[in-house]
Amino acid sequence: MSAETAIAPAEHPKKNRIQVSNTKKPLFFYVNLAKRYIQEHDEVELSALGMAITTVVTVAEILKNNGLALEKKVVTSTIGMKDETRGRLIQKARIEIVLGKTDKYASMATPPSARAREKEALANKEEKKQ
């Protein structure tokens, strides 16, 4: 006899999701990573639990205030987790913020030196036409 079992596909993490920790990496690591994800995927999903929520909010605000991202969605919730030390179930706050690319992103995310080279190349191109 053969027994067939249905195997559920493994859940693949989203390619544009950043799970933020407030202890593992410095703030601007997440800011720069989020910029790269926005550039590659046109949006980024930042998520955090508990005390790392302030880090996610700060990263989102830095990107928004610099004109690099627009807030698309904010979801808050609580999840039950097992406390490692006491072995009991505790509630943890959770946040997910989805940011999208702004229209200005391309010009603002390009470093000033690269913008200067682009302008110079464009000027040289215009001169050659004349």
mmCIF file of N, CA, C and O in Angstrom, residues 29-124:
data_model
loop_
_atom_site.group_PDB
_atom_site.id
_atom_site.type_symbol
_atom_site.label_atom_id
_atom_site.label_comp_id
_atom_site.label_asym_id
_atom_site.label_seq_id
_atom_site.Cartn_x
_atom_site.Cartn_y
_atom_site.Cartn_z
ATOM 1 N N PHE A 29 21.792 51.106 9.058
ATOM 2 C CA PHE A 29 21.857 49.859 8.293
ATOM 3 C C PHE A 29 20.476 49.600 7.687
ATOM 4 O O PHE A 29 20.352 49.283 6.499
ATOM 5 N N TYR A 30 19.430 49.740 8.511
ATOM 6 C CA TYR A 30 18.067 49.500 8.043
ATOM 7 C C TYR A 30 17.608 50.572 7.062
ATOM 8 O O TYR A 30 16.906 50.275 6.095
ATOM 9 N N VAL A 31 17.998 51.832 7.286
ATOM 10 C CA VAL A 31 17.639 52.911 6.360
ATOM 11 C C VAL A 31 18.228 52.614 4.980
ATOM 12 O O VAL A 31 17.526 52.672 3.964
ATOM 13 N N ASN A 32 19.515 52.279 4.926
ATOM 14 C CA ASN A 32 20.170 52.013 3.643
ATOM 15 C C ASN A 32 19.647 50.748 2.979
ATOM 16 O O ASN A 32 19.478 50.705 1.753
ATOM 17 N N LEU A 33 19.357 49.722 3.774
ATOM 18 C CA LEU A 33 18.788 48.500 3.219
ATOM 19 C C LEU A 33 17.397 48.773 2.640
ATOM 20 O O LEU A 33 17.064 48.296 1.550
ATOM 21 N N ALA A 34 16.606 49.551 3.343
ATOM 22 C CA ALA A 34 15.266 49.894 2.854
ATOM 23 C C ALA A 34 15.354 50.690 1.551
ATOM 24 O O ALA A 34 14.564 50.455 0.629
ATOM 25 N N LYS A 35 16.322 51.601 1.449
ATOM 26 C CA LYS A 35 16.514 52.353 0.200
ATOM 27 C C LYS A 35 16.792 51.399 -0.956
ATOM 28 O O LYS A 35 16.242 51.539 -2.045
ATOM 29 N N ARG A 36 17.669 50.419 -0.704
ATOM 30 C CA ARG A 36 18.021 49.456 -1.756
ATOM 31 C C ARG A 36 16.799 48.631 -2.157
ATOM 32 O O ARG A 36 16.564 48.386 -3.334
ATOM 33 N N TYR A 37 16.008 48.176 -1.169
ATOM 34 C CA TYR A 37 14.815 47.384 -1.468
ATOM 35 C C TYR A 37 13.801 48.205 -2.255
ATOM 36 O O TYR A 37 13.164 47.685 -3.163
ATOM 37 N N ILE A 38 13.638 49.475 -1.901
ATOM 38 C CA ILE A 38 12.705 50.336 -2.636
ATOM 39 C C ILE A 38 13.177 50.480 -4.081
ATOM 40 O O ILE A 38 12.385 50.431 -5.015
ATOM 41 N N GLN A 39 14.471 50.653 -4.258
ATOM 42 C CA GLN A 39 15.022 50.804 -5.604
ATOM 43 C C GLN A 39 14.798 49.534 -6.432
ATOM 44 O O GLN A 39 14.414 49.604 -7.594
ATOM 45 N N GLU A 40 15.009 48.371 -5.824
ATOM 46 C CA GLU A 40 14.894 47.104 -6.547
ATOM 47 C C GLU A 40 13.454 46.644 -6.746
ATOM 48 O O GLU A 40 13.121 46.060 -7.772
ATOM 49 N N HIS A 41 12.584 46.855 -5.748
ATOM 50 C CA HIS A 41 11.233 46.286 -5.775
ATOM 51 C C HIS A 41 10.119 47.333 -5.815
ATOM 52 O O HIS A 41 8.947 46.969 -5.771
ATOM 53 N N ASP A 42 10.464 48.616 -5.847
ATOM 54 C CA ASP A 42 9.500 49.731 -5.838
ATOM 55 C C ASP A 42 8.750 49.895 -4.519
ATOM 56 O O ASP A 42 8.009 50.839 -4.352
ATOM 57 N N GLU A 43 8.910 48.960 -3.597
ATOM 58 C CA GLU A 43 8.352 49.115 -2.257
ATOM 59 C C GLU A 43 9.097 48.218 -1.289
ATOM 60 O O GLU A 43 9.797 47.288 -1.693
ATOM 61 N N VAL A 44 8.945 48.533 0.001
ATOM 62 C CA VAL A 44 9.590 47.745 1.047
ATOM 63 C C VAL A 44 8.599 47.567 2.182
ATOM 64 O O VAL A 44 7.779 48.446 2.451
ATOM 65 N N GLU A 45 8.645 46.400 2.817
ATOM 66 C CA GLU A 45 7.807 46.137 3.983
ATOM 67 C C GLU A 45 8.716 46.017 5.199
ATOM 68 O O GLU A 45 9.580 45.145 5.258
ATOM 69 N N LEU A 46 8.545 46.918 6.129
ATOM 70 C CA LEU A 46 9.314 46.912 7.375
ATOM 71 C C LEU A 46 8.439 46.302 8.455
ATOM 72 O O LEU A 46 7.275 46.672 8.596
ATOM 73 N N SER A 47 8.987 45.369 9.229
ATOM 74 C CA SER A 47 8.197 44.785 10.309
ATOM 75 C C SER A 47 9.055 44.641 11.555
ATOM 76 O O SER A 47 10.275 44.516 11.480
ATOM 77 N N ALA A 48 8.390 44.691 12.704
ATOM 78 C CA ALA A 48 9.104 44.571 13.981
ATOM 79 C C ALA A 48 8.147 44.139 15.074
ATOM 80 O O ALA A 48 6.926 44.291 14.968
ATOM 81 N N LEU A 49 8.746 43.615 16.141
ATOM 82 C CA LEU A 49 8.014 43.218 17.335
ATOM 83 C C LEU A 49 8.510 44.021 18.530
ATOM 84 O O LEU A 49 9.696 44.358 18.606
ATOM 85 N N GLY A 50 7.616 44.288 19.460
ATOM 86 C CA GLY A 50 7.985 44.863 20.749
ATOM 87 C C GLY A 50 8.800 46.139 20.682
ATOM 88 O O GLY A 50 8.426 47.108 20.031
ATOM 89 N N MET A 51 9.961 46.107 21.355
ATOM 90 C CA MET A 51 10.796 47.298 21.483
ATOM 91 C C MET A 51 11.407 47.758 20.158
ATOM 92 O O MET A 51 11.851 48.893 20.038
ATOM 93 N N ALA A 52 11.427 46.916 19.146
ATOM 94 C CA ALA A 52 11.995 47.290 17.846
ATOM 95 C C ALA A 52 11.025 48.132 17.018
ATOM 96 O O ALA A 52 11.413 48.664 15.981
ATOM 97 N N ILE A 53 9.796 48.285 17.484
ATOM 98 C CA ILE A 53 8.805 49.071 16.752
ATOM 99 C C ILE A 53 9.276 50.511 16.569
ATOM 100 O O ILE A 53 9.121 51.089 15.495
ATOM 101 N N THR A 54 9.891 51.085 17.588
ATOM 102 C CA THR A 54 10.363 52.474 17.458
ATOM 103 C C THR A 54 11.417 52.590 16.358
ATOM 104 O O THR A 54 11.461 53.597 15.642
ATOM 105 N N THR A 55 12.237 51.563 16.190
ATOM 106 C CA THR A 55 13.252 51.581 15.133
ATOM 107 C C THR A 55 12.588 51.579 13.757
ATOM 108 O O THR A 55 12.986 52.341 12.867
ATOM 109 N N VAL A 56 11.567 50.749 13.566
ATOM 110 C CA VAL A 56 10.846 50.697 12.290
ATOM 111 C C VAL A 56 10.202 52.041 11.979
ATOM 112 O O VAL A 56 10.298 52.537 10.859
ATOM 113 N N VAL A 57 9.566 52.634 12.969
ATOM 114 C CA VAL A 57 8.905 53.917 12.758
ATOM 115 C C VAL A 57 9.946 54.989 12.403
ATOM 116 O O VAL A 57 9.739 55.792 11.490
ATOM 117 N N THR A 58 11.087 54.975 13.075
ATOM 118 C CA THR A 58 12.148 55.945 12.788
ATOM 119 C C THR A 58 12.684 55.762 11.369
ATOM 120 O O THR A 58 12.880 56.743 10.644
ATOM 121 N N VAL A 59 12.923 54.527 10.955
ATOM 122 C CA VAL A 59 13.399 54.252 9.590
ATOM 123 C C VAL A 59 12.390 54.779 8.569
ATOM 124 O O VAL A 59 12.756 55.472 7.610
ATOM 125 N N ALA A 60 11.109 54.484 8.781
ATOM 126 C CA ALA A 60 10.060 54.940 7.867
ATOM 127 C C ALA A 60 10.014 56.465 7.802
ATOM 128 O O ALA A 60 9.906 57.043 6.716
ATOM 129 N N GLU A 61 10.115 57.122 8.955
ATOM 130 C CA GLU A 61 10.061 58.583 8.985
ATOM 131 C C GLU A 61 11.272 59.220 8.292
ATOM 132 O O GLU A 61 11.133 60.227 7.608
ATOM 133 N N ILE A 62 12.446 58.641 8.461
ATOM 134 C CA ILE A 62 13.639 59.162 7.777
ATOM 135 C C ILE A 62 13.445 59.089 6.262
ATOM 136 O O ILE A 62 13.707 60.055 5.539
ATOM 137 N N LEU A 63 12.963 57.951 5.777
ATOM 138 C CA LEU A 63 12.756 57.786 4.334
ATOM 139 C C LEU A 63 11.668 58.731 3.811
ATOM 140 O O LEU A 63 11.814 59.320 2.740
ATOM 141 N N LYS A 64 10.598 58.892 4.575
ATOM 142 C CA LYS A 64 9.515 59.793 4.156
ATOM 143 C C LYS A 64 9.965 61.250 4.185
ATOM 144 O O LYS A 64 9.708 62.002 3.242
ATOM 145 N N ASN A 65 10.644 61.653 5.263
ATOM 146 C CA ASN A 65 11.069 63.049 5.394
ATOM 147 C C ASN A 65 12.117 63.449 4.364
ATOM 148 O O ASN A 65 12.239 64.624 4.026
ATOM 149 N N ASN A 66 12.875 62.471 3.855
ATOM 150 C CA ASN A 66 13.859 62.747 2.806
ATOM 151 C C ASN A 66 13.247 62.644 1.407
ATOM 152 O O ASN A 66 13.963 62.754 0.415
ATOM 153 N N GLY A 67 11.952 62.402 1.334
ATOM 154 C CA GLY A 67 11.265 62.355 0.050
ATOM 155 C C GLY A 67 11.519 61.089 -0.749
ATOM 156 O O GLY A 67 11.256 61.048 -1.949
ATOM 157 N N LEU A 68 12.026 60.046 -0.109
ATOM 158 C CA LEU A 68 12.355 58.811 -0.816
ATOM 159 C C LEU A 68 11.228 57.792 -0.801
ATOM 160 O O LEU A 68 11.235 56.854 -1.596
ATOM 161 N N ALA A 69 10.264 57.936 0.114
ATOM 162 C CA ALA A 69 9.221 56.926 0.243
ATOM 163 C C ALA A 69 7.882 57.551 0.610
ATOM 164 O O ALA A 69 7.829 58.617 1.233
ATOM 165 N N LEU A 70 6.839 56.864 0.218
ATOM 166 C CA LEU A 70 5.469 57.209 0.599
ATOM 167 C C LEU A 70 4.908 56.061 1.426
ATOM 168 O O LEU A 70 5.143 54.891 1.111
ATOM 169 N N GLU A 71 4.166 56.403 2.440
ATOM 170 C CA GLU A 71 3.540 55.384 3.291
ATOM 171 C C GLU A 71 2.344 54.793 2.550
ATOM 172 O O GLU A 71 1.435 55.507 2.166
ATOM 173 N N LYS A 72 2.357 53.484 2.353
ATOM 174 C CA LYS A 72 1.251 52.814 1.670
ATOM 175 C C LYS A 72 0.301 52.144 2.653
ATOM 176 O O LYS A 72 -0.906 52.157 2.458
ATOM 177 N N LYS A 73 0.897 51.512 3.691
ATOM 178 C CA LYS A 73 0.053 50.753 4.623
ATOM 179 C C LYS A 73 0.762 50.632 5.967
ATOM 180 O O LYS A 73 1.971 50.463 6.021
ATOM 181 N N VAL A 74 -0.022 50.730 7.040
ATOM 182 C CA VAL A 74 0.490 50.486 8.388
ATOM 183 C C VAL A 74 -0.481 49.531 9.067
ATOM 184 O O VAL A 74 -1.687 49.780 9.093
ATOM 185 N N VAL A 75 0.061 48.421 9.584
ATOM 186 C CA VAL A 75 -0.775 47.430 10.268
ATOM 187 C C VAL A 75 -0.156 47.168 11.635
ATOM 188 O O VAL A 75 1.042 46.895 11.738
ATOM 189 N N THR A 76 -0.980 47.270 12.668
ATOM 190 C CA THR A 76 -0.515 46.927 14.012
ATOM 191 C C THR A 76 -1.339 45.755 14.522
ATOM 192 O O THR A 76 -2.498 45.592 14.159
ATOM 193 N N SER A 77 -0.700 44.946 15.359
ATOM 194 C CA SER A 77 -1.404 43.802 15.930
ATOM 195 C C SER A 77 -0.647 43.319 17.162
ATOM 196 O O SER A 77 0.409 43.853 17.495
ATOM 197 N N THR A 78 -1.212 42.346 17.826
ATOM 198 C CA THR A 78 -0.491 41.684 18.912
ATOM 199 C C THR A 78 -0.436 40.206 18.580
ATOM 200 O O THR A 78 -1.370 39.653 17.993
ATOM 201 N N ILE A 79 0.670 39.585 18.948
ATOM 202 C CA ILE A 79 0.809 38.159 18.709
ATOM 203 C C ILE A 79 1.215 37.478 20.012
ATOM 204 O O ILE A 79 1.876 38.077 20.850
ATOM 205 N N GLY A 80 0.796 36.256 20.163
ATOM 206 C CA GLY A 80 1.160 35.479 21.341
ATOM 207 C C GLY A 80 2.488 34.773 21.107
ATOM 208 O O GLY A 80 2.677 34.140 20.080
ATOM 209 N N MET A 81 3.405 34.919 22.053
ATOM 210 C CA MET A 81 4.706 34.262 21.958
ATOM 211 C C MET A 81 5.018 33.602 23.289
ATOM 212 O O MET A 81 4.581 34.067 24.332
ATOM 213 N N LYS A 82 5.820 32.561 23.225
ATOM 214 C CA LYS A 82 6.224 31.891 24.458
ATOM 215 C C LYS A 82 7.420 32.631 25.052
ATOM 216 O O LYS A 82 8.417 32.870 24.378
ATOM 217 N N ASP A 83 7.316 33.008 26.311
ATOM 218 C CA ASP A 83 8.412 33.675 27.019
ATOM 219 C C ASP A 83 9.512 32.651 27.264
ATOM 220 O O ASP A 83 9.283 31.618 27.893
ATOM 221 N N GLU A 84 10.698 32.955 26.736
ATOM 222 C CA GLU A 84 11.826 32.016 26.824
ATOM 223 C C GLU A 84 12.216 31.714 28.278
ATOM 224 O O GLU A 84 12.526 30.586 28.624
ATOM 225 N N THR A 85 12.199 32.721 29.124
ATOM 226 C CA THR A 85 12.680 32.527 30.495
ATOM 227 C C THR A 85 11.636 31.887 31.400
ATOM 228 O O THR A 85 11.960 31.030 32.209
ATOM 229 N N ARG A 86 10.380 32.300 31.256
ATOM 230 C CA ARG A 86 9.339 31.804 32.163
ATOM 231 C C ARG A 86 8.514 30.662 31.587
ATOM 232 O O ARG A 86 7.786 29.994 32.312
ATOM 233 N N GLY A 87 8.584 30.503 30.242
ATOM 234 C CA GLY A 87 7.844 29.421 29.604
ATOM 235 C C GLY A 87 6.358 29.651 29.492
ATOM 236 O O GLY A 87 5.604 28.727 29.234
ATOM 237 N N ARG A 88 5.900 30.869 29.674
ATOM 238 C CA ARG A 88 4.462 31.145 29.554
ATOM 239 C C ARG A 88 4.190 31.992 28.312
ATOM 240 O O ARG A 88 5.099 32.592 27.733
ATOM 241 N N LEU A 89 2.930 32.047 27.904
ATOM 242 C CA LEU A 89 2.529 32.794 26.728
ATOM 243 C C LEU A 89 2.420 34.285 27.069
ATOM 244 O O LEU A 89 1.780 34.650 28.050
ATOM 245 N N ILE A 90 3.068 35.111 26.259
ATOM 246 C CA ILE A 90 2.979 36.567 26.445
ATOM 247 C C ILE A 90 2.524 37.219 25.142
ATOM 248 O O ILE A 90 2.693 36.647 24.072
ATOM 249 N N GLN A 91 1.950 38.397 25.253
ATOM 250 C CA GLN A 91 1.504 39.153 24.087
ATOM 251 C C GLN A 91 2.591 40.153 23.686
ATOM 252 O O GLN A 91 3.134 40.844 24.529
ATOM 253 N N LYS A 92 2.892 40.194 22.402
ATOM 254 C CA LYS A 92 3.883 41.140 21.874
ATOM 255 C C LYS A 92 3.216 42.027 20.840
ATOM 256 O O LYS A 92 2.447 41.558 19.994
ATOM 257 N N ALA A 93 3.525 43.327 20.886
ATOM 258 C CA ALA A 93 3.030 44.250 19.870
ATOM 259 C C ALA A 93 3.809 44.017 18.584
ATOM 260 O O ALA A 93 4.996 43.688 18.604
ATOM 261 N N ARG A 94 3.124 44.187 17.448
ATOM 262 C CA ARG A 94 3.754 43.986 16.140
ATOM 263 C C ARG A 94 3.318 45.103 15.212
ATOM 264 O O ARG A 94 2.177 45.562 15.268
ATOM 265 N N ILE A 95 4.238 45.557 14.344
ATOM 266 C CA ILE A 95 3.899 46.568 13.352
ATOM 267 C C ILE A 95 4.462 46.152 12.001
ATOM 268 O O ILE A 95 5.514 45.510 11.927
ATOM 269 N N GLU A 96 3.735 46.486 10.950
ATOM 270 C CA GLU A 96 4.194 46.323 9.575
ATOM 271 C C GLU A 96 3.929 47.633 8.865
ATOM 272 O O GLU A 96 2.805 48.140 8.907
ATOM 273 N N ILE A 97 4.948 48.179 8.245
ATOM 274 C CA ILE A 97 4.807 49.421 7.482
ATOM 275 C C ILE A 97 5.269 49.134 6.057
ATOM 276 O O ILE A 97 6.388 48.663 5.846
ATOM 277 N N VAL A 98 4.402 49.409 5.091
ATOM 278 C CA VAL A 98 4.760 49.256 3.688
ATOM 279 C C VAL A 98 5.000 50.639 3.119
ATOM 280 O O VAL A 98 4.148 51.527 3.220
ATOM 281 N N LEU A 99 6.191 50.823 2.547
ATOM 282 C CA LEU A 99 6.569 52.090 1.933
ATOM 283 C C LEU A 99 6.766 51.886 0.438
ATOM 284 O O LEU A 99 7.341 50.876 0.026
ATOM 285 N N GLY A 100 6.307 52.852 -0.347
ATOM 286 C CA GLY A 100 6.484 52.788 -1.796
ATOM 287 C C GLY A 100 7.427 53.862 -2.271
ATOM 288 O O GLY A 100 7.715 54.835 -1.568
ATOM 289 N N LYS A 101 7.916 53.696 -3.483
ATOM 290 C CA LYS A 101 8.855 54.635 -4.095
ATOM 291 C C LYS A 101 8.120 55.912 -4.496
ATOM 292 O O LYS A 101 7.019 55.860 -5.035
ATOM 293 N N THR A 102 8.737 57.061 -4.243
ATOM 294 C CA THR A 102 8.164 58.335 -4.672
ATOM 295 C C THR A 102 8.583 58.614 -6.110
ATOM 296 O O THR A 102 9.520 58.006 -6.631
ATOM 297 N N ASP A 103 7.899 59.569 -6.745
ATOM 298 C CA ASP A 103 8.271 59.975 -8.105
ATOM 299 C C ASP A 103 9.658 60.608 -8.114
ATOM 300 O O ASP A 103 10.382 60.509 -9.089
ATOM 301 N N LYS A 104 10.016 61.261 -7.020
ATOM 302 C CA LYS A 104 11.304 61.948 -6.922
ATOM 303 C C LYS A 104 12.448 60.999 -6.575
ATOM 304 O O LYS A 104 13.595 61.419 -6.542
ATOM 305 N N TYR A 105 12.145 59.740 -6.305
ATOM 306 C CA TYR A 105 13.153 58.819 -5.768
ATOM 307 C C TYR A 105 14.425 58.755 -6.612
ATOM 308 O O TYR A 105 15.528 58.837 -6.086
ATOM 309 N N ALA A 106 14.294 58.616 -7.911
ATOM 310 C CA ALA A 106 15.466 58.421 -8.779
ATOM 311 C C ALA A 106 16.462 59.568 -8.657
ATOM 312 O O ALA A 106 17.660 59.343 -8.520
ATOM 313 N N SER A 107 15.965 60.797 -8.649
ATOM 314 C CA SER A 107 16.893 61.934 -8.571
ATOM 315 C C SER A 107 17.425 62.129 -7.152
ATOM 316 O O SER A 107 18.563 62.535 -6.971
ATOM 317 N N MET A 108 16.629 61.785 -6.153
ATOM 318 C CA MET A 108 17.056 62.015 -4.773
ATOM 319 C C MET A 108 17.973 60.915 -4.258
ATOM 320 O O MET A 108 18.835 61.165 -3.434
ATOM 321 N N ALA A 109 17.790 59.699 -4.734
ATOM 322 C CA ALA A 109 18.589 58.586 -4.238
ATOM 323 C C ALA A 109 19.966 58.532 -4.897
ATOM 324 O O ALA A 109 20.868 57.893 -4.399
ATOM 325 N N THR A 110 20.105 59.221 -6.028
ATOM 326 C CA THR A 110 21.386 59.242 -6.721
ATOM 327 C C THR A 110 22.337 60.166 -5.977
ATOM 328 O O THR A 110 21.980 61.299 -5.667
ATOM 329 N N PRO A 111 23.540 59.717 -5.676
ATOM 330 C CA PRO A 111 24.497 60.576 -4.977
ATOM 331 C C PRO A 111 24.804 61.828 -5.795
ATOM 332 O O PRO A 111 24.796 61.786 -7.024
ATOM 333 N N PRO A 112 25.099 62.959 -5.137
ATOM 334 C CA PRO A 112 25.364 64.209 -5.853
ATOM 335 C C PRO A 112 26.457 64.077 -6.912
ATOM 336 O O PRO A 112 26.339 64.646 -7.985
ATOM 337 N N SER A 113 27.512 63.325 -6.650
ATOM 338 C CA SER A 113 28.592 63.189 -7.624
ATOM 339 C C SER A 113 28.098 62.501 -8.904
ATOM 340 O O SER A 113 28.471 62.871 -10.011
ATOM 341 N N ALA A 114 27.225 61.518 -8.755
ATOM 342 C CA ALA A 114 26.672 60.828 -9.920
ATOM 343 C C ALA A 114 25.748 61.758 -10.692
ATOM 344 O O ALA A 114 25.725 61.744 -11.923
ATOM 345 N N ARG A 115 24.974 62.588 -9.976
ATOM 346 C CA ARG A 115 24.102 63.554 -10.647
ATOM 347 C C ARG A 115 24.925 64.543 -11.452
ATOM 348 O O ARG A 115 24.562 64.909 -12.564
ATOM 349 N N ALA A 116 26.056 64.985 -10.888
ATOM 350 C CA ALA A 116 26.923 65.929 -11.586
ATOM 351 C C ALA A 116 27.467 65.294 -12.867
ATOM 352 O O ALA A 116 27.506 65.954 -13.917
ATOM 353 N N ARG A 117 27.864 64.020 -12.804
ATOM 354 C CA ARG A 117 28.364 63.324 -13.997
ATOM 355 C C ARG A 117 27.267 63.189 -15.048
ATOM 356 O O ARG A 117 27.516 63.345 -16.242
ATOM 357 N N GLU A 118 26.036 62.911 -14.591
ATOM 358 C CA GLU A 118 24.919 62.791 -15.528
ATOM 359 C C GLU A 118 24.652 64.117 -16.231
ATOM 360 O O GLU A 118 24.440 64.151 -17.442
ATOM 361 N N LYS A 119 24.674 65.222 -15.465
ATOM 362 C CA LYS A 119 24.457 66.540 -16.057
ATOM 363 C C LYS A 119 25.558 66.885 -17.047
ATOM 364 O O LYS A 119 25.309 67.427 -18.112
ATOM 365 N N GLU A 120 26.801 66.561 -16.681
ATOM 366 C CA GLU A 120 27.934 66.836 -17.557
ATOM 367 C C GLU A 120 27.817 66.037 -18.852
ATOM 368 O O GLU A 120 28.039 66.557 -19.945
ATOM 369 N N ALA A 121 27.436 64.782 -18.740
ATOM 370 C CA ALA A 121 27.267 63.939 -19.926
ATOM 371 C C ALA A 121 26.159 64.474 -20.813
ATOM 372 O O ALA A 121 26.286 64.499 -22.043
ATOM 373 N N LEU A 122 25.070 64.932 -20.209
ATOM 374 C CA LEU A 122 23.963 65.496 -20.963
ATOM 375 C C LEU A 122 24.390 66.786 -21.658
ATOM 376 O O LEU A 122 24.054 67.014 -22.824
ATOM 377 N N ALA A 123 25.149 67.618 -20.951
ATOM 378 C CA ALA A 123 25.643 68.866 -21.540
ATOM 379 C C ALA A 123 26.564 68.571 -22.717
ATOM 380 O O ALA A 123 26.480 69.236 -23.760
ATOM 381 N N ASN A 124 27.451 67.585 -22.577
ATOM 382 C CA ASN A 124 28.354 67.206 -23.668
ATOM 383 C C ASN A 124 27.571 66.693 -24.875
ATOM 384 O O ASN A 124 27.920 66.972 -26.014
#
